[in-house]
Every structure is written in structure tokens, then in C-alpha cells.
Amino acid sequence: MYKILRKETFSDVTKLMEIQAPHVAHSAKAGQFIIVRIDEAGERIPLTIADYDKEKGSITIIFQEVGKSTMHLGRMEPGAEISTLAGPLGHPTEIKNYGTIICVGGGVGIAPIYPIARSLKEAGNTVISIIGARTKSLLFWEDKMREVSDELIACTDDGSYGRKSLVTEPLKEFLENKDKKIARVWAIGPAIMMKFVSLTTKPYNVPTVVSLNTIMIDGTGMCGGCRVLLDDGAQFVCVDGPEFDAHKVNWDSLLSRLRFYREEEQLSLQRYEHKCRLEGAAEGGR
Amino acid sequence: MKIKRHEMPNQDPFVRRGNYDEVALGYSLETAKEEAERCLQCKEPKCVEGCPVGVMIPQFIKALREGDIVKSVQWMKAKNNLPAICGRVCPQEVQCEGNCILGKKGEPVAIGRLERFVGDYELVHRTCPLEKAPKTGKKAAVVGSGPAGLTCAVDLAREGHEVTMFESLHSSGGVLIYGIPEFRLPKKVVHSEVNYAVECLGIDIKVDHIIGRTFTLDELLKNYSAVFLGTGAGLPSFMKIPGINYNGVMSANEFLTRVNLMKGYKFPEYDTPVKVGGEVAVIGAGNVAMDAARCSLRLQTLHSGKSENNSGEVHMVYRRSRDEVPARGEEFHHAEEEGVIFNFLTNPIEILGDEKGNVRGMRCIRMKLGEPDNSGRRSPAAILGSEFEMKVDTVIMALGTSPNPLVFVDAAGLERTRHGTVVADRKTGRTMKHRVWAGGDIITGAATVISAMGAGKRAAADINNFLKGEVPW
């Protein structure tokens, strides 16, 4: 069992948790992820490592409540324990001095882009960061991102904070600017955002790395549930990734596979909310 | 008068299609004793030669027929740590029972069923806790808690070594937990047998540890005097045909992990969903394919909400013929009884999808068998112009597996064959890397539970001698 040490609430649906897991903290690196299962009846879900503390033996995750499991996790408090925390998984990000790079974090993707930006900065890169969210309340870690960036642009879809635009707009401007050669782009966020980042950088031939978040079960390469189609065949995100060359990814196949269990996800969520309401009512009656 | 081999009672095929309960119900004490009477007690028993762990079969059967079950358990456990499991999943027809002298003219002694009887009795009565020899102070790490790792760990712990097992999943047992379905091997039998052994011997199991990521092999070698790799062959193969990424195409590993490990058949009581459509095709005809097909039938029936109702079709698509089916005889028979449809000499060449990216069909080609090749198997060849379309909405690929590559991260000197399996001495399990042993599917590729146990046992013997300083590396 793994104890929740700390919880921060960024918004109604965005939560941070620091969890005791010395075995994972021991070898965690930027770009890797973990598999979490809350309790005996729980499913295994992948979450990216947003930070780690080797001395304390803890790792930090940031997640958005999008369905049953993340909602359940989001309602847990420090001191509570989760059943499974396996990792670190996936290849770490290839950190080198590339020159000037851009890190794009969309929504909850800001969390996993942070350790990558930090490591790239430490490796001597000039780091430009673009962070974006639907609305102001979903934006977080601007200060932390600023600390590891030479330049930072925040945007919201609705203009409630920073620039009113999608992340691809400022990205395109940087790519257009001939004075500053962009060596590489990293993008983490919703699949649809990563697809459009990929489409934006492709005409400029700037190598673009995305961290894919597909459906996973074991996370160790034994099932292929997470497989993704690349130009040169299928690969497993959990062991071959999670980072891939964005320009080789078949985005339509990826988006279609993410939708496969939508009905079941809805059913599970409704059942959970119903149960929570019943429990709430029972407590209210006492 | 000759006694006939005793049938084992089974759940009715039409009833069992609607549940995940065990199909074969096991012998009663009376039936077990009567079946035990059939054994001729050969002076030079051939059955023992057929058993990969060398169970002393005539002895355990003799004790059983004399009604001394405790003694029967002792004979059994002298060689086999997990009889309740082996009795259920071994392909006895090609092992012990295949060698039984009675089988020459009639039916062999039902050794597997008797073994299961003895194993189940022991899980209830616990007459013979495994004993631990005095502590040696030596530490061994076992990577993987499937049949090979479990056997190796138990044997090493019995010798007094301090054993730590590393398991990547949240539950130990390997394929016994995630692969073989409940109706063939109830998970409570696995948990009970594993926990019993682990508690008796004080083995430390670390779940959620992925060797190659959480710790590397080289890190383990700093802390342990010997390391045994029993990580199996978990990496699934997909056919190299167009369309494998459509929704509804799965590896059997994914499907069975969702069903068995995650209890997807109990969704939404359990959180992991699993779904199959009304027309399922399972590609392959090994044990894994049988398991996937039979799980699919049950899901179709459960989802229809009507028990005893087969609300869909499950096809097994196999490029060879009935005679080459590699699955255990009993499972093949059970699958047929339950209504799995077999499409022999058929090979898919393309999976077809609709505009939403879901599977809508499969293009197949008819095959014919050629002359036997070097290995003695008749290899199938496509019949030109025989392509046809099959209407299916779910495709499960059970085409075999190869070793998971993660364990090879930071494991310099651990040599592999071109098939990805580890190079190791078959007798001792020694690999090309100092103080590292391996056994089971990681060296053979996908094989059987009992052959993995045999490999774990042989490696444990060599590791024990090495740790005691009796043999050098």
C-alpha cells in the first residue's frame, strides 16, 4: 500500500498528490510514468510522474478528474493509501543540449512537461515554454514553469488569463521567426492538442516529440492495449514510448482507439456518482 | 475385472457458458480411491519419466488408495510444491498419463485428477507445511512470480536461503493469475497455494516492481548472491497484416488480463471494462486461444443477461487442421462442447474496419498442408484465389508470445537468441551472465506451466549448490 503524503487542489478537477513510493522515486526520470490502482476493485491507469524526491522516497502526480478512477482518487485525502503504484515505466526523455527548444504543455499536460523543461534547462538549452488551458482555473504551475524557462507564454481558450488563443498560435510565431532557430519541440496534453502541435511544426520540419497517453492495462509490454500506429508499423506506448516522433504518429487511429470504451467509462462514472450521492445522503441523515 | 477410468463430474456445458465457475468439479474421496486402485504400481514406472518435476506417482497413489492422505501429500510435496495447480493445468496426455502403461491398451490412470484431489485436500487441511532448513545467511532474488519463479523461490527457501521475489503486476502468480481463466483454475486456488507456501517459508514478495525499470538486473546483483529470471514470455505477437489497430482487435494477453487479473467480467462492480461483440474471431488454437474463445462465449452470454443462452458466435481461426491443434485435449473438447466454432485451414490476411475505426470483418484465405518439414510438422500454404470475407466485430490474436524486453535493460552479458529468448543451460538454468540463472518461458518461449516449474526446480538445485559453496559458478 502506498500512502498519500500531500494533496494540493489546483481547481475543482485538477489535483496534485505526493505519494510515498520509494521504489519508484529511486529510479524515476523525466518523461516516465506510473501505473496506479486505487483499490482491489480498481482499474490500472497510467499517470505521468510530475516530480520526484529521491531522499523522501516520494513521487508527485497531477491529474484531472475525467472519469471514475481519477474522481475517486481526487476525493482521497492525505493519510489514505492506494493499492498499486508500479513504475517508473517507459523510456525517460532524451535530455541533451539541443539549442533552443520549445516545451508546450496543455491542461494537465503542464505537469509532465515541467520535469522535462527543468532537465532540458539544466542541460544548457534555451527553454521557451507555452502553457495553455481551456480557462484560467485550469492553468497551474506558471511560476514553476517560469523558473525553468527563458521565456514563458500562457494562454487560455477563453481569454480569462494570458493570451486568448490555442497553444499552436504562439508556437507558429516562434517557428516563423527566422532569428531564433528552434531545434526541437516537446508537447504534452490532450491527444487533439498534440495532433495540432504536430501539424503546426511539420511544415517547418522541426523535430517534435509528444508523450502519448493511450489506454493501458499492465504498462509493462505484455498486452499491447496501448499500441499506436506509426509510419513504420505498430509500437507499444508503455515500453517503446511514451515519447514518439509526432510526425510519424497516426493521429486518427490514436483518437479512435481512445474512444473505444467511452460507453463503459460513462456507465462506471454514473454508477460511482450514484453511490457517492447515496453515501452522502446516508451521512446527512445521521 | 478391469475398472474403467473414472470420469470427473463437469458443469453442464449450457449452464457453464453463462458463468466463470470451475468447469471440472473434481473427484470425491471414494472416486479418488477407486481410481487409485487402477494403478498397477509398476516397478519401473514410466509415468514418472513423463513428469517434468519427477513426482513419485506410484507412491502418492499407493498412499491414497490405502486411505493415508497425509502420506500421499508428503510424497506429492516432496517434488511438487503446487499440486492443486498442476493437477488442473498440466497437459497430462503428453506427460505422465501419456506414458502410463494402462494407456497402451485402454485408458491411463487419471494421474492429474488424483494429483488435483491430493492438492485440494492439502489446501483445506494443511497437513504438511513446507519446512525451512536452518538459515544459510545467503540472499537470492527471484524475478517473476509465475510457475518458474514460484517453484524456484520455494525450493530455495526450503534450503534456508533468504528469498525475495520481484513481481511487476499487483498480484503474484504470473500466467496462473492473468492468463488462465477462473473456470479452469480458480484464483482462490492460486492465492491459497501461493500464500501457503510463501507464509510457511517466509518468502518476501515485492509486487509493483518492474525489473529493468524499478531496479535493473545489475542493481539486484549488488544486493543478492544469486538471481533467477523467471519473467516468462509475455510480449504478444500481432500478425503483420493491415488493420491490426482497429478497435476490437486485441492480443489474447490484453483480453485475458482484463478478464482474469482485472475481473473485467464483473464490470462495473470491478472498474476495468472488457467487451466483445456478437461475432468474435480468435486467431490461433493453443491453450491461450482456447481460453480466449471460452471467455468470449461467457462474456457474450453474461452481457445478454440470459444464462444458458449463447447470444453470439465465437470462431476459432487456425491455419492448420484439427490434428495439429496444440491445446490441451480436455480444453479443446470443452470448447467444442460449449459451442466454439472451428475454422481450420484458414488464415486472416487483412482486418477490415468501418468509418469509425471499428472492426467489421476479416479477409481470410484457405490453406492446405504441405509435406512434413524438418521439424516433422506439416507446414500450411495458402491456396491461391481462395480468399473470402468473414463478418466479425472482434478479433483476438493468440499467436504466441516472446520474452518481455524490459528485463534486459542494464543486463550486459545476458545473451539472447535471435528469437529473443535467453541463452541458458537447460540442465542448470545458468545463463551467460555471472550469478544469473533463468528458466521457464524466458528460455523456451511460450510453453507449459509444468515445464516452467521443472526449469525452476532444476535451477534452484544448482543455485542452492552454488550458494552453499559446493559448486563454483
PDB file of C-alpha atoms in Angstrom, chain A residues 2 23-24 26-27 32 37 39-44 68-69 72 83-92 215-229 234 236 238-239 241 253-254 256-265 267-268 271, chain B residues 168-171 178 207-210 212-216 219 234-238 243-255 257-258 261-263 266-276 303 356-358 393-395 401 404-406 409:
ATOM      1  CA  TYR A   2       1.194   3.494  -0.804  1.00  0.00           C
ATOM      2  CA  HIS A  23      10.926   2.045  -5.135  1.00  0.00           C
ATOM      3  CA  VAL A  24       9.698   4.370  -7.887  1.00  0.00           C
ATOM      4  CA  HIS A  26      14.690   5.534  -6.582  1.00  0.00           C
ATOM      5  CA  SER A  27      14.986   5.459 -10.378  1.00  0.00           C
ATOM      6  CA  GLN A  32       8.414   8.429 -17.252  1.00  0.00           C
ATOM      7  CA  ARG A  37      -4.728   1.145  -8.989  1.00  0.00           C
ATOM      8  CA  ASP A  39      -8.217  -0.448  -4.510  1.00  0.00           C
ATOM      9  CA  GLU A  40      -8.972  -4.126  -5.027  1.00  0.00           C
ATOM     10  CA  ALA A  41     -11.806  -3.465  -7.472  1.00  0.00           C
ATOM     11  CA  GLY A  42      -9.889  -0.686  -9.190  1.00  0.00           C
ATOM     12  CA  GLU A  43      -8.566  -0.456 -12.733  1.00  0.00           C
ATOM     13  CA  ARG A  44      -4.931   0.218 -13.585  1.00  0.00           C
ATOM     14  CA  LYS A  68     -14.472   7.236 -12.226  1.00  0.00           C
ATOM     15  CA  SER A  69     -10.925   6.377 -11.166  1.00  0.00           C
ATOM     16  CA  HIS A  72     -12.229   8.617  -6.768  1.00  0.00           C
ATOM     17  CA  SER A  83      -3.215  -0.396  -3.531  1.00  0.00           C
ATOM     18  CA  THR A  84      -0.913  -0.293  -6.519  1.00  0.00           C
ATOM     19  CA  LEU A  85       1.808   2.074  -7.636  1.00  0.00           C
ATOM     20  CA  ALA A  86       4.108   0.483 -10.184  1.00  0.00           C
ATOM     21  CA  GLY A  87       6.960   2.095 -12.021  1.00  0.00           C
ATOM     22  CA  PRO A  88       8.754   4.067 -13.175  1.00  0.00           C
ATOM     23  CA  LEU A  89       7.678   2.996 -16.655  1.00  0.00           C
ATOM     24  CA  GLY A  90       8.535   3.973 -20.180  1.00  0.00           C
ATOM     25  CA  HIS A  91      11.732   5.450 -21.578  1.00  0.00           C
ATOM     26  CA  PRO A  92      12.989   8.636 -19.955  1.00  0.00           C
ATOM     27  CA  ILE A 215      -5.329   3.163 -22.898  1.00  0.00           C
ATOM     28  CA  MET A 216      -3.097   0.911 -20.819  1.00  0.00           C
ATOM     29  CA  ILE A 217      -3.584  -2.088 -18.593  1.00  0.00           C
ATOM     30  CA  ASP A 218      -0.305  -3.570 -17.363  1.00  0.00           C
ATOM     31  CA  GLY A 219       2.067  -0.870 -18.616  1.00  0.00           C
ATOM     32  CA  THR A 220       4.935  -3.358 -18.968  1.00  0.00           C
ATOM     33  CA  GLY A 221       4.593  -4.515 -22.569  1.00  0.00           C
ATOM     34  CA  MET A 222       2.601  -7.688 -22.073  1.00  0.00           C
ATOM     35  CA  CYS A 223      -0.700  -6.816 -23.703  1.00  0.00           C
ATOM     36  CA  GLY A 224      -0.378  -4.261 -26.486  1.00  0.00           C
ATOM     37  CA  GLY A 225      -3.557  -2.451 -25.451  1.00  0.00           C
ATOM     38  CA  CYS A 226      -1.591   0.788 -25.744  1.00  0.00           C
ATOM     39  CA  ARG A 227      -0.306   0.184 -29.251  1.00  0.00           C
ATOM     40  CA  VAL A 228      -0.042   3.099 -31.597  1.00  0.00           C
ATOM     41  CA  LEU A 229       0.365   3.142 -35.353  1.00  0.00           C
ATOM     42  CA  ALA A 234       2.691  -0.502 -34.608  1.00  0.00           C
ATOM     43  CA  PHE A 236       3.658  -0.218 -27.699  1.00  0.00           C
ATOM     44  CA  CYS A 238       4.306   1.659 -22.500  1.00  0.00           C
ATOM     45  CA  VAL A 239       7.665   0.140 -23.456  1.00  0.00           C
ATOM     46  CA  GLY A 241       7.410   5.237 -25.565  1.00  0.00           C
ATOM     47  CA  SER A 253      -6.148   5.853 -35.265  1.00  0.00           C
ATOM     48  CA  LEU A 254      -4.973   7.078 -31.847  1.00  0.00           C
ATOM     49  CA  SER A 256     -10.367   6.486 -32.437  1.00  0.00           C
ATOM     50  CA  ARG A 257      -8.790   3.960 -30.050  1.00  0.00           C
ATOM     51  CA  LEU A 258      -9.143   6.387 -27.134  1.00  0.00           C
ATOM     52  CA  ARG A 259     -12.914   6.392 -27.704  1.00  0.00           C
ATOM     53  CA  PHE A 260     -13.401   2.613 -27.697  1.00  0.00           C
ATOM     54  CA  TYR A 261     -14.585   2.260 -24.094  1.00  0.00           C
ATOM     55  CA  ARG A 262     -16.499   5.531 -23.869  1.00  0.00           C
ATOM     56  CA  GLU A 263     -19.861   3.890 -23.062  1.00  0.00           C
ATOM     57  CA  GLU A 264     -18.333   1.740 -20.341  1.00  0.00           C
ATOM     58  CA  GLU A 265     -16.492   4.766 -18.918  1.00  0.00           C
ATOM     59  CA  LEU A 267     -21.535   3.736 -17.059  1.00  0.00           C
ATOM     60  CA  SER A 268     -18.784   3.350 -14.489  1.00  0.00           C
ATOM     61  CA  ARG A 271     -22.562   4.258 -11.034  1.00  0.00           C
TER      62      ARG A 271
ATOM     63  CA  SER B 168       5.730  -6.387 -11.896  1.00  0.00           C
ATOM     64  CA  LEU B 169       1.966  -6.802 -11.506  1.00  0.00           C
ATOM     65  CA  HIS B 170      -0.011  -6.224  -8.324  1.00  0.00           C
ATOM     66  CA  SER B 171      -0.608  -9.893  -7.708  1.00  0.00           C
ATOM     67  CA  TYR B 178      -3.653 -13.128 -15.526  1.00  0.00           C
ATOM     68  CA  VAL B 207       4.824  -6.540  -6.154  1.00  0.00           C
ATOM     69  CA  ASP B 208       4.715  -3.455  -8.451  1.00  0.00           C
ATOM     70  CA  HIS B 209       8.474  -3.874  -9.079  1.00  0.00           C
ATOM     71  CA  ILE B 210       9.446  -3.974 -12.734  1.00  0.00           C
ATOM     72  CA  GLY B 212      14.636  -3.229 -15.837  1.00  0.00           C
ATOM     73  CA  ARG B 213      12.854  -0.082 -14.658  1.00  0.00           C
ATOM     74  CA  THR B 214      12.290  -0.076 -10.867  1.00  0.00           C
ATOM     75  CA  PHE B 215      15.619  -1.824 -10.359  1.00  0.00           C
ATOM     76  CA  THR B 216      17.897  -3.194 -13.021  1.00  0.00           C
ATOM     77  CA  GLU B 219      21.452  -3.434  -9.278  1.00  0.00           C
ATOM     78  CA  GLY B 234       4.736 -12.023 -22.048  1.00  0.00           C
ATOM     79  CA  LEU B 235       5.257  -9.919 -25.161  1.00  0.00           C
ATOM     80  CA  PRO B 236       2.395 -10.681 -27.549  1.00  0.00           C
ATOM     81  CA  SER B 237       2.829 -11.068 -31.299  1.00  0.00           C
ATOM     82  CA  PHE B 238       0.448  -9.393 -33.689  1.00  0.00           C
ATOM     83  CA  GLY B 243      -5.859  -3.337 -39.949  1.00  0.00           C
ATOM     84  CA  ILE B 244      -4.485  -4.570 -36.641  1.00  0.00           C
ATOM     85  CA  ASN B 245      -5.065  -1.220 -34.944  1.00  0.00           C
ATOM     86  CA  TYR B 246      -8.831  -1.084 -35.470  1.00  0.00           C
ATOM     87  CA  ASN B 247     -10.991  -1.002 -32.371  1.00  0.00           C
ATOM     88  CA  GLY B 248     -11.925  -4.528 -31.424  1.00  0.00           C
ATOM     89  CA  VAL B 249      -8.541  -6.060 -32.258  1.00  0.00           C
ATOM     90  CA  MET B 250      -6.758  -7.285 -29.142  1.00  0.00           C
ATOM     91  CA  SER B 251      -3.980  -9.599 -28.139  1.00  0.00           C
ATOM     92  CA  ALA B 252      -5.183 -12.564 -26.117  1.00  0.00           C
ATOM     93  CA  ASN B 253      -2.943 -11.236 -23.342  1.00  0.00           C
ATOM     94  CA  GLU B 254      -4.861  -7.982 -23.184  1.00  0.00           C
ATOM     95  CA  PHE B 255      -8.216  -9.722 -23.322  1.00  0.00           C
ATOM     96  CA  THR B 257      -5.655  -9.774 -18.416  1.00  0.00           C
ATOM     97  CA  ARG B 258      -8.781  -7.651 -18.481  1.00  0.00           C
ATOM     98  CA  LEU B 261      -6.496 -10.258 -13.441  1.00  0.00           C
ATOM     99  CA  MET B 262      -8.779  -7.229 -13.516  1.00  0.00           C
ATOM    100  CA  LYS B 263     -12.019  -9.218 -13.242  1.00  0.00           C
ATOM    101  CA  LYS B 266     -17.608  -8.404 -13.236  1.00  0.00           C
ATOM    102  CA  PHE B 267     -17.657  -4.863 -14.688  1.00  0.00           C
ATOM    103  CA  PRO B 268     -18.973  -2.421 -13.433  1.00  0.00           C
ATOM    104  CA  GLU B 269     -18.592  -3.965  -9.962  1.00  0.00           C
ATOM    105  CA  TYR B 270     -14.897  -4.013 -10.910  1.00  0.00           C
ATOM    106  CA  ASP B 271     -13.648  -0.936 -12.762  1.00  0.00           C
ATOM    107  CA  THR B 272     -11.905  -2.499 -15.761  1.00  0.00           C
ATOM    108  CA  PRO B 273     -14.178  -2.820 -18.784  1.00  0.00           C
ATOM    109  CA  VAL B 274     -13.876  -5.638 -21.276  1.00  0.00           C
ATOM    110  CA  LYS B 275     -16.067  -6.096 -24.289  1.00  0.00           C
ATOM    111  CA  VAL B 276     -16.522  -8.447 -27.175  1.00  0.00           C
ATOM    112  CA  HIS B 303     -23.888  -9.488 -21.409  1.00  0.00           C
ATOM    113  CA  LYS B 356     -15.400   4.867 -37.101  1.00  0.00           C
ATOM    114  CA  GLY B 357     -12.331   2.679 -36.926  1.00  0.00           C
ATOM    115  CA  ASN B 358     -14.157  -0.393 -35.581  1.00  0.00           C
ATOM    116  CA  ASP B 393     -16.558  -7.441 -34.944  1.00  0.00           C
ATOM    117  CA  THR B 394     -13.881  -8.608 -32.528  1.00  0.00           C
ATOM    118  CA  VAL B 395     -10.508 -10.165 -33.328  1.00  0.00           C
ATOM    119  CA  THR B 401       4.494 -14.581 -27.200  1.00  0.00           C
ATOM    120  CA  ASN B 404       9.444  -9.146 -22.438  1.00  0.00           C
ATOM    121  CA  PRO B 405      12.457  -6.957 -23.263  1.00  0.00           C
ATOM    122  CA  LEU B 406      12.402  -4.824 -20.087  1.00  0.00           C
ATOM    123  CA  VAL B 409      17.811  -3.164 -19.533  1.00  0.00           C
TER     124      VAL B 409
END
